[in-house]
Amino acid sequence: MVQNLFEYSFQPERKVKNLPAPLLAGLGRIDTLLRETAPAYPIEKIAKIDVAILRLAIYELLFEKKEPPKVIIDEAIELGKELGGEGSPAFINGVLGTLFKKTTDG
């Protein structure tokens, strides 16, 4: 699904296969949360693969809720190690950790 979200980053107007309708419907809210959680990093400046990983993880954390948050965050970090740049895992961990604390504390 990360690959499909990555593709979506380049062509959002084009219908992307294999993306759940709830995820597509929630992208506006997901991107708002991403902007609020990492205000120093505009989405347009973040590596597109990191945005795809973060979008999927935020969707799974806040909308789908099928797995425990720790599992979702750990999987996102692993995807960052595998697919992203050198700083991707730490960035993804920071954003998702902040978002998780923010949504569970307040």
Tab-separated table of N, CA and C in Angstrom:
chain	number	residue	atom	x	y	z
A	1	MET	N	0.823	-1.190	0.000
A	1	MET	CA	0.000	0.000	0.000
A	1	MET	C	0.873	1.263	0.000
A	2	VAL	N	2.071	1.166	0.578
A	2	VAL	CA	2.980	2.314	0.576
A	2	VAL	C	3.314	2.712	-0.856
A	3	GLN	N	3.525	1.718	-1.713
A	3	GLN	CA	3.830	2.024	-3.110
A	3	GLN	C	2.692	2.789	-3.771
A	4	ASN	N	1.469	2.407	-3.470
A	4	ASN	CA	0.308	3.089	-4.046
A	4	ASN	C	0.199	4.521	-3.520
A	5	LEU	N	0.476	4.712	-2.248
A	5	LEU	CA	0.456	6.070	-1.687
A	5	LEU	C	1.600	6.902	-2.249
A	6	PHE	N	2.735	6.264	-2.492
A	6	PHE	CA	3.873	6.946	-3.110
A	6	PHE	C	3.483	7.420	-4.510
A	7	GLU	N	2.840	6.543	-5.273
A	7	GLU	CA	2.362	6.906	-6.611
A	7	GLU	C	1.361	8.061	-6.523
A	8	TYR	N	0.489	7.999	-5.543
A	8	TYR	CA	-0.512	9.050	-5.351
A	8	TYR	C	0.158	10.411	-5.110
A	9	SER	N	1.307	10.430	-4.464
A	9	SER	CA	2.028	11.676	-4.199
A	9	SER	C	2.383	12.413	-5.482
A	10	PHE	N	2.584	11.674	-6.549
A	10	PHE	CA	2.959	12.279	-7.822
A	10	PHE	C	1.756	12.643	-8.681
A	11	GLN	N	0.671	11.886	-8.538
A	11	GLN	CA	-0.499	12.106	-9.374
A	11	GLN	C	-1.777	11.979	-8.558
A	12	PRO	N	-2.042	12.931	-7.665
A	12	PRO	CA	-3.214	12.803	-6.800
A	12	PRO	C	-4.544	12.862	-7.560
A	13	GLU	N	-4.529	13.465	-8.741
A	13	GLU	CA	-5.773	13.572	-9.489
A	13	GLU	C	-6.151	12.257	-10.175
A	14	ARG	N	-5.189	11.379	-10.317
A	14	ARG	CA	-5.409	10.092	-10.971
A	14	ARG	C	-5.868	9.064	-9.950
A	15	LYS	N	-6.815	8.261	-10.314
A	15	LYS	CA	-7.294	7.234	-9.403
A	15	LYS	C	-6.209	6.171	-9.227
A	16	VAL	N	-5.846	5.922	-7.991
A	16	VAL	CA	-4.790	4.963	-7.689
A	16	VAL	C	-5.441	3.652	-7.254
A	17	LYS	N	-4.943	2.558	-7.813
A	17	LYS	CA	-5.488	1.239	-7.485
A	17	LYS	C	-5.085	0.819	-6.075
A	18	ASN	N	-5.906	-0.013	-5.507
A	18	ASN	CA	-5.607	-0.690	-4.242
A	18	ASN	C	-5.488	0.230	-3.034
A	19	LEU	N	-6.062	1.406	-3.091
A	19	LEU	CA	-6.113	2.250	-1.899
A	19	LEU	C	-7.535	2.189	-1.351
A	20	PRO	N	-7.694	1.838	-0.087
A	20	PRO	CA	-9.033	1.754	0.483
A	20	PRO	C	-9.749	3.106	0.419
A	21	ALA	N	-11.016	3.052	0.129
A	21	ALA	CA	-11.820	4.282	0.047
A	21	ALA	C	-11.739	5.101	1.336
A	22	PRO	N	-11.782	4.467	2.530
A	22	PRO	CA	-11.672	5.276	3.752
A	22	PRO	C	-10.336	6.020	3.859
A	23	LEU	N	-9.270	5.407	3.368
A	23	LEU	CA	-7.969	6.079	3.396
A	23	LEU	C	-7.995	7.291	2.469
A	24	LEU	N	-8.488	7.106	1.263
A	24	LEU	CA	-8.582	8.236	0.327
A	24	LEU	C	-9.467	9.338	0.885
A	25	ALA	N	-10.579	8.944	1.474
A	25	ALA	CA	-11.497	9.932	2.052
A	25	ALA	C	-10.863	10.662	3.232
A	26	GLY	N	-9.969	9.993	3.944
A	26	GLY	CA	-9.349	10.584	5.121
A	26	GLY	C	-8.048	11.328	4.858
A	27	LEU	N	-7.575	11.354	3.615
A	27	LEU	CA	-6.286	11.972	3.332
A	27	LEU	C	-6.219	13.445	3.722
A	28	GLY	N	-7.301	14.162	3.548
A	28	GLY	CA	-7.301	15.573	3.943
A	28	GLY	C	-7.034	15.719	5.434
A	29	ARG	N	-7.722	14.932	6.231
A	29	ARG	CA	-7.538	14.954	7.688
A	29	ARG	C	-6.147	14.442	8.068
A	30	ILE	N	-5.695	13.401	7.398
A	30	ILE	CA	-4.369	12.845	7.662
A	30	ILE	C	-3.294	13.888	7.387
A	31	ASP	N	-3.396	14.573	6.257
A	31	ASP	CA	-2.410	15.597	5.910
A	31	ASP	C	-2.458	16.773	6.881
A	32	THR	N	-3.647	17.124	7.346
A	32	THR	CA	-3.764	18.187	8.351
A	32	THR	C	-3.040	17.779	9.630
A	33	LEU	N	-3.247	16.556	10.065
A	33	LEU	CA	-2.556	16.053	11.264
A	33	LEU	C	-1.050	16.038	11.059
A	34	LEU	N	-0.627	15.653	9.877
A	34	LEU	CA	0.806	15.632	9.567
A	34	LEU	C	1.386	17.041	9.629
A	35	ARG	N	0.677	18.007	9.073
A	35	ARG	CA	1.142	19.402	9.116
A	35	ARG	C	1.199	19.930	10.549
A	36	GLU	N	0.205	19.579	11.349
A	36	GLU	CA	0.154	20.049	12.737
A	36	GLU	C	1.242	19.387	13.590
A	37	THR	N	1.555	18.144	13.288
A	37	THR	CA	2.520	17.393	14.084
A	37	THR	C	3.958	17.754	13.730
A	38	ALA	N	4.196	18.092	12.471
A	38	ALA	CA	5.549	18.443	12.021
A	38	ALA	C	5.515	19.790	11.291
A	39	PRO	N	5.170	20.870	12.022
A	39	PRO	CA	4.987	22.168	11.354
A	39	PRO	C	6.262	22.721	10.709
A	40	ALA	N	7.412	22.301	11.164
A	40	ALA	CA	8.673	22.789	10.585
A	40	ALA	C	8.987	22.122	9.249
A	41	TYR	N	8.202	21.086	8.899
A	41	TYR	CA	8.453	20.327	7.678
A	41	TYR	C	7.206	20.311	6.806
A	42	PRO	N	7.086	21.256	5.877
A	42	PRO	CA	5.923	21.236	4.975
A	42	PRO	C	5.886	19.927	4.176
A	43	ILE	N	4.702	19.404	3.969
A	43	ILE	CA	4.550	18.133	3.258
A	43	ILE	C	5.271	18.170	1.916
A	44	GLU	N	5.249	19.304	1.256
A	44	GLU	CA	5.878	19.422	-0.062
A	44	GLU	C	7.399	19.259	0.020
A	45	LYS	N	7.982	19.478	1.197
A	45	LYS	CA	9.437	19.396	1.376
A	45	LYS	C	9.889	18.039	1.924
A	46	ILE	N	8.956	17.245	2.437
A	46	ILE	CA	9.287	15.928	2.984
A	46	ILE	C	9.429	14.952	1.811
A	47	ALA	N	10.382	14.044	1.905
A	47	ALA	CA	10.548	13.024	0.861
A	47	ALA	C	9.218	12.301	0.645
A	48	LYS	N	8.850	12.126	-0.595
A	48	LYS	CA	7.548	11.535	-0.917
A	48	LYS	C	7.372	10.136	-0.331
A	49	ILE	N	8.441	9.367	-0.240
A	49	ILE	CA	8.319	8.036	0.358
A	49	ILE	C	8.019	8.156	1.847
A	50	ASP	N	8.603	9.141	2.524
A	50	ASP	CA	8.312	9.355	3.943
A	50	ASP	C	6.863	9.797	4.134
A	51	VAL	N	6.376	10.637	3.240
A	51	VAL	CA	4.975	11.073	3.313
A	51	VAL	C	4.061	9.869	3.137
A	52	ALA	N	4.370	9.000	2.186
A	52	ALA	CA	3.549	7.815	1.956
A	52	ALA	C	3.524	6.914	3.195
A	53	ILE	N	4.676	6.706	3.797
A	53	ILE	CA	4.765	5.871	5.002
A	53	ILE	C	3.985	6.511	6.140
A	54	LEU	N	4.148	7.802	6.315
A	54	LEU	CA	3.440	8.506	7.389
A	54	LEU	C	1.931	8.503	7.167
A	55	ARG	N	1.498	8.714	5.936
A	55	ARG	CA	0.053	8.694	5.650
A	55	ARG	C	-0.546	7.338	6.010
A	56	LEU	N	0.131	6.269	5.607
A	56	LEU	CA	-0.366	4.932	5.908
A	56	LEU	C	-0.394	4.696	7.417
A	57	ALA	N	0.670	5.053	8.093
A	57	ALA	CA	0.735	4.828	9.544
A	57	ALA	C	-0.320	5.649	10.281
A	58	ILE	N	-0.515	6.892	9.894
A	58	ILE	CA	-1.530	7.735	10.544
A	58	ILE	C	-2.917	7.150	10.305
A	59	TYR	N	-3.161	6.697	9.092
A	59	TYR	CA	-4.441	6.047	8.792
A	59	TYR	C	-4.647	4.830	9.688
A	60	GLU	N	-3.616	3.992	9.788
A	60	GLU	CA	-3.737	2.790	10.606
A	60	GLU	C	-3.886	3.122	12.092
A	61	LEU	N	-3.177	4.148	12.559
A	61	LEU	CA	-3.237	4.535	13.973
A	61	LEU	C	-4.592	5.113	14.368
A	62	LEU	N	-5.107	6.001	13.540
A	62	LEU	CA	-6.267	6.791	13.955
A	62	LEU	C	-7.596	6.389	13.321
A	63	PHE	N	-7.551	5.699	12.201
A	63	PHE	CA	-8.790	5.348	11.518
A	63	PHE	C	-9.061	3.846	11.547
A	64	GLU	N	-8.086	3.065	11.121
A	64	GLU	CA	-8.287	1.629	11.016
A	64	GLU	C	-8.218	0.932	12.377
A	65	LYS	N	-7.202	1.230	13.148
A	65	LYS	CA	-7.024	0.734	14.522
A	65	LYS	C	-7.103	-0.787	14.638
A	66	LYS	N	-6.515	-1.506	13.685
A	66	LYS	CA	-6.531	-2.972	13.732
A	66	LYS	C	-5.377	-3.537	14.546
A	67	GLU	N	-4.281	-2.788	14.623
A	67	GLU	CA	-3.081	-3.247	15.336
A	67	GLU	C	-2.792	-2.290	16.492
A	68	PRO	N	-2.037	-2.752	17.491
A	68	PRO	CA	-1.633	-1.853	18.576
A	68	PRO	C	-0.745	-0.730	18.024
A	69	PRO	N	-0.850	0.464	18.598
A	69	PRO	CA	-0.057	1.598	18.107
A	69	PRO	C	1.439	1.318	18.015
A	70	LYS	N	1.989	0.632	19.001
A	70	LYS	CA	3.431	0.336	18.980
A	70	LYS	C	3.803	-0.481	17.743
A	71	VAL	N	2.974	-1.425	17.366
A	71	VAL	CA	3.237	-2.265	16.193
A	71	VAL	C	3.212	-1.411	14.920
A	72	ILE	N	2.221	-0.538	14.813
A	72	ILE	CA	2.098	0.330	13.638
A	72	ILE	C	3.310	1.248	13.525
A	73	ILE	N	3.706	1.849	14.626
A	73	ILE	CA	4.864	2.757	14.618
A	73	ILE	C	6.141	1.998	14.278
A	74	ASP	N	6.329	0.823	14.887
A	74	ASP	CA	7.523	0.016	14.584
A	74	ASP	C	7.568	-0.387	13.114
A	75	GLU	N	6.426	-0.761	12.547
A	75	GLU	CA	6.380	-1.136	11.130
A	75	GLU	C	6.707	0.053	10.238
A	76	ALA	N	6.209	1.230	10.594
A	76	ALA	CA	6.504	2.433	9.813
A	76	ALA	C	7.999	2.757	9.855
A	77	ILE	N	8.601	2.609	11.019
A	77	ILE	CA	10.040	2.858	11.155
A	77	ILE	C	10.814	1.864	10.294
A	78	GLU	N	10.418	0.597	10.307
A	78	GLU	CA	11.079	-0.415	9.483
A	78	GLU	C	10.937	-0.091	7.996
A	79	LEU	N	9.764	0.369	7.582
A	79	LEU	CA	9.589	0.781	6.185
A	79	LEU	C	10.505	1.955	5.855
A	80	GLY	N	10.658	2.870	6.801
A	80	GLY	CA	11.567	3.991	6.612
A	80	GLY	C	13.008	3.523	6.428
A	81	LYS	N	13.409	2.519	7.204
A	81	LYS	CA	14.766	1.972	7.067
A	81	LYS	C	14.955	1.316	5.705
A	82	GLU	N	13.926	0.603	5.268
A	82	GLU	CA	14.007	-0.154	4.017
A	82	GLU	C	13.878	0.731	2.779
A	83	LEU	N	12.974	1.689	2.823
A	83	LEU	CA	12.633	2.439	1.617
A	83	LEU	C	13.101	3.888	1.616
A	84	GLY	N	13.298	4.447	2.790
A	84	GLY	CA	13.608	5.872	2.888
A	84	GLY	C	15.086	6.171	2.910
A	85	GLY	N	15.374	7.422	3.218
A	85	GLY	CA	16.753	7.873	3.318
A	85	GLY	C	17.322	7.618	4.700
A	86	GLU	N	18.526	8.085	4.896
A	86	GLU	CA	19.235	7.854	6.154
A	86	GLU	C	18.468	8.403	7.362
A	87	GLY	N	17.862	9.568	7.216
A	87	GLY	CA	17.153	10.183	8.331
A	87	GLY	C	15.692	9.797	8.444
A	88	SER	N	15.208	8.986	7.516
A	88	SER	CA	13.782	8.635	7.500
A	88	SER	C	13.293	7.947	8.772
A	89	PRO	N	13.983	6.917	9.258
A	89	PRO	CA	13.461	6.232	10.451
A	89	PRO	C	13.293	7.166	11.657
A	90	ALA	N	14.279	8.015	11.905
A	90	ALA	CA	14.193	8.928	13.051
A	90	ALA	C	13.075	9.951	12.841
A	91	PHE	N	12.937	10.457	11.628
A	91	PHE	CA	11.888	11.430	11.328
A	91	PHE	C	10.512	10.796	11.504
A	92	ILE	N	10.325	9.614	10.947
A	92	ILE	CA	9.039	8.912	11.053
A	92	ILE	C	8.720	8.609	12.513
A	93	ASN	N	9.707	8.146	13.262
A	93	ASN	CA	9.519	7.866	14.683
A	93	ASN	C	9.107	9.129	15.432
A	94	GLY	N	9.775	10.238	15.152
A	94	GLY	CA	9.460	11.489	15.832
A	94	GLY	C	8.055	11.980	15.538
A	95	VAL	N	7.680	11.944	14.268
A	95	VAL	CA	6.342	12.417	13.886
A	95	VAL	C	5.263	11.530	14.494
A	96	LEU	N	5.409	10.224	14.339
A	96	LEU	CA	4.372	9.318	14.847
A	96	LEU	C	4.335	9.291	16.376
A	97	GLY	N	5.493	9.381	17.015
A	97	GLY	CA	5.521	9.439	18.477
A	97	GLY	C	4.826	10.679	18.995
A	98	THR	N	5.101	11.813	18.370
A	98	THR	CA	4.451	13.071	18.760
A	98	THR	C	2.947	12.999	18.531
A	99	LEU	N	2.553	12.481	17.380
A	99	LEU	CA	1.131	12.369	17.061
A	99	LEU	C	0.425	11.436	18.040
A	100	PHE	N	1.051	10.309	18.348
A	100	PHE	CA	0.442	9.370	19.279
A	100	PHE	C	0.260	9.991	20.656
A	101	LYS	N	1.295	10.687	21.154
A	101	LYS	CA	1.196	11.344	22.462
A	101	LYS	C	0.095	12.401	22.441
A	102	LYS	N	0.047	13.154	21.364
A	102	LYS	CA	-0.933	14.239	21.224
A	102	LYS	C	-2.370	13.697	21.200
A	103	THR	N	-2.574	12.586	20.525
A	103	THR	CA	-3.939	12.056	20.397
A	103	THR	C	-4.366	11.231	21.608
A	104	THR	N	-3.408	10.762	22.400
A	104	THR	CA	-3.804	9.977	23.581
A	104	THR	C	-3.818	10.818	24.850
A	105	ASP	N	-3.083	11.935	24.876
A	105	ASP	CA	-3.053	12.779	26.068
A	105	ASP	C	-4.165	13.828	26.074
A	106	GLY	N	-4.596	14.211	24.935
A	106	GLY	CA	-5.495	15.329	24.933
A	106	GLY	C	-6.692	15.091	24.149
